[in-house]
PDB file of C-alpha atoms in Angstrom:
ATOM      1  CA  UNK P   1       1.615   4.041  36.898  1.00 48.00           C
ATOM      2  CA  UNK P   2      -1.437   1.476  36.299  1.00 52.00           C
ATOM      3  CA  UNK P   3      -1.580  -1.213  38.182  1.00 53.00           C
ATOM      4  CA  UNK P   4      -2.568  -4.287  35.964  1.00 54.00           C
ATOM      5  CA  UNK P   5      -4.628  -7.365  36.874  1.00 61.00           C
ATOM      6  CA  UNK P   6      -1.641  -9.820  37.120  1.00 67.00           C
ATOM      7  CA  UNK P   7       0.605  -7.430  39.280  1.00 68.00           C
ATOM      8  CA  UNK P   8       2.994  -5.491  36.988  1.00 75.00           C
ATOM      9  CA  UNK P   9       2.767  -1.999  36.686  1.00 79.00           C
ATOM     10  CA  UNK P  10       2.308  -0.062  33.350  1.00 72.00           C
ATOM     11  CA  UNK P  11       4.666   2.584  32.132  1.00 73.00           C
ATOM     12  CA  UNK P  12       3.534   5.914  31.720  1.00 73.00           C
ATOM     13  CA  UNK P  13       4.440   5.884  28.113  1.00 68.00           C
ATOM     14  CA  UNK P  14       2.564   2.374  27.262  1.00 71.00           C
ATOM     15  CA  UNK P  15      -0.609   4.079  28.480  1.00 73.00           C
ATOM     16  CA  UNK P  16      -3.646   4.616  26.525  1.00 74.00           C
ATOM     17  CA  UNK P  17      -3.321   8.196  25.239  1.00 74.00           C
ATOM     18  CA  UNK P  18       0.386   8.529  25.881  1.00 77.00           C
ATOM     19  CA  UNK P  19       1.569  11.791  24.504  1.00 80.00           C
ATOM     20  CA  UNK P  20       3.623  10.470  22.194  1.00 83.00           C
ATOM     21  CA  UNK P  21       1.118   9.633  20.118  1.00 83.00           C
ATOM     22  CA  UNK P  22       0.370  12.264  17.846  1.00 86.00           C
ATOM     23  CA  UNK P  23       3.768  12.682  17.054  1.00 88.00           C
ATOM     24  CA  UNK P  24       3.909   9.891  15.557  1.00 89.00           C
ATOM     25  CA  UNK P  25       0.937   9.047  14.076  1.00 90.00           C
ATOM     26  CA  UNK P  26       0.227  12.436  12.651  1.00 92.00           C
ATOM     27  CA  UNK P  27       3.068  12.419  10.334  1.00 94.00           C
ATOM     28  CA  UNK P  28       2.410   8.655   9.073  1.00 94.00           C
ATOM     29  CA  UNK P  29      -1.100  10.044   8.338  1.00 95.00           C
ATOM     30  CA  UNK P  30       0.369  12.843   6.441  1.00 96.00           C
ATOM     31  CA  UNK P  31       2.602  10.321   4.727  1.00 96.00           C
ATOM     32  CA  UNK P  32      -0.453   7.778   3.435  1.00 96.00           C
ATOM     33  CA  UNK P  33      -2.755  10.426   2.629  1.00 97.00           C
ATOM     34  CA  UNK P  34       0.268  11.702   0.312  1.00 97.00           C
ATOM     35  CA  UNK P  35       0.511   8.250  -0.809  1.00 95.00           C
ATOM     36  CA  UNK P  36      -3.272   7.750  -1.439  1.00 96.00           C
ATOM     37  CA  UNK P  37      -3.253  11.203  -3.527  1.00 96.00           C
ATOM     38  CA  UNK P  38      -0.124   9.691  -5.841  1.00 96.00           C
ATOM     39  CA  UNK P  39      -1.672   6.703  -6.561  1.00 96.00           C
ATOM     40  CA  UNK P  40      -4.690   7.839  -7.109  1.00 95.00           C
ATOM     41  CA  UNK P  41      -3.753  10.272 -10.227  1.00 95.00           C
ATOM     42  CA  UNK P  42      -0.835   8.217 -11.283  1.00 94.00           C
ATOM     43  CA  UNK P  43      -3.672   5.473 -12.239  1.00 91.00           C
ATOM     44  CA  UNK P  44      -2.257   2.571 -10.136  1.00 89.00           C
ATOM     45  CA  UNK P  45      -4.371  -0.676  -9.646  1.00 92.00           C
ATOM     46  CA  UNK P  46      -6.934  -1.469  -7.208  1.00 94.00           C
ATOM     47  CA  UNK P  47      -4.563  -3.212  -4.755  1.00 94.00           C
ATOM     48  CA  UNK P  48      -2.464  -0.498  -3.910  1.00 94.00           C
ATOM     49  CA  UNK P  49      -4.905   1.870  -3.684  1.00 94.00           C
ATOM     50  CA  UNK P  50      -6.961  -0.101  -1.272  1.00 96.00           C
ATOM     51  CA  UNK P  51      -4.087  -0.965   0.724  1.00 95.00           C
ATOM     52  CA  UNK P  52      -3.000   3.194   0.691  1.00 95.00           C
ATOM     53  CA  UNK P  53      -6.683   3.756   2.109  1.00 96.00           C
ATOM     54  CA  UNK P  54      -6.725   1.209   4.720  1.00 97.00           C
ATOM     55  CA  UNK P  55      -3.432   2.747   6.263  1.00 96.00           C
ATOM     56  CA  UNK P  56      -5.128   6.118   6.145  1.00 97.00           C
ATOM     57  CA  UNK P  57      -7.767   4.304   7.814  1.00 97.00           C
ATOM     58  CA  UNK P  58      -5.311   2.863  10.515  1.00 95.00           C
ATOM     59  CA  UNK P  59      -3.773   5.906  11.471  1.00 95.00           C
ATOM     60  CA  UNK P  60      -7.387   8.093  11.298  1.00 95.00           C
ATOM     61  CA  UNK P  61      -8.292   5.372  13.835  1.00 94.00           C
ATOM     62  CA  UNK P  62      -5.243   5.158  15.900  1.00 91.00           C
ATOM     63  CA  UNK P  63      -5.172   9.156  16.074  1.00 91.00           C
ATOM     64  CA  UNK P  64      -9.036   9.454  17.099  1.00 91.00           C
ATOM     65  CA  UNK P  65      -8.351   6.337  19.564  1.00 90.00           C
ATOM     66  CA  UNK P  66      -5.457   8.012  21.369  1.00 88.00           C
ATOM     67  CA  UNK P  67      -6.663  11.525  21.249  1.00 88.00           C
ATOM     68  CA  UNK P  68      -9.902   9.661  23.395  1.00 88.00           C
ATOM     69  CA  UNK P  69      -7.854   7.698  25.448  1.00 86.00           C
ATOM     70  CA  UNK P  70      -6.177  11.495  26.368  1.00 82.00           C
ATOM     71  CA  UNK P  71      -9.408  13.373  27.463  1.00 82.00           C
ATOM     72  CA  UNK P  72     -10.466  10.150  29.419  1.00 77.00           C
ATOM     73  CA  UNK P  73      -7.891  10.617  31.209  1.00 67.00           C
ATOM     74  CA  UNK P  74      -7.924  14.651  31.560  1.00 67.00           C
ATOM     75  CA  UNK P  75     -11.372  13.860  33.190  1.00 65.00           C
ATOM     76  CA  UNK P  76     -11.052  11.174  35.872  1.00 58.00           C
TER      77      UNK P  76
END
């Protein structure tokens, strides 16, 4: 485990890159992107369609982030 600045250790599955990670956050990408698509052809208003993209956006950015947390720590 990492050892943190103030003294407590972190657990292997709060890491950076845990492997856990792309379980979940692929599927909730899946999900928005399916969400994104529906609201896009049903017509719906700006709001929700904005709000669908930034959660695609979240979990692009969550994915990528963890996924380069993962080969940082392949390397060292």
């Amino acid at each position: 485990m990492l050892e943190r600045s103030h003294g407590r250790t972190v657990p292997a599955w709060a890491r950076p890159g845990a492997r856990w990670g792309p379980f979940v956050y692929g599927p909730l990408l899946r999900i928005s992107v399916g969400l994104l698509v529906l609201r896009i052809t049903d017509g719906a208003g700006a709001a929700s369609i904005v709000w669908s993209s930034l959660q695609v956006l979240l979990w692009v950015v969550l994915l990528a982030g963890n996924l380069a947390a993962r080969r940082g720590n392949q390397e060292t």
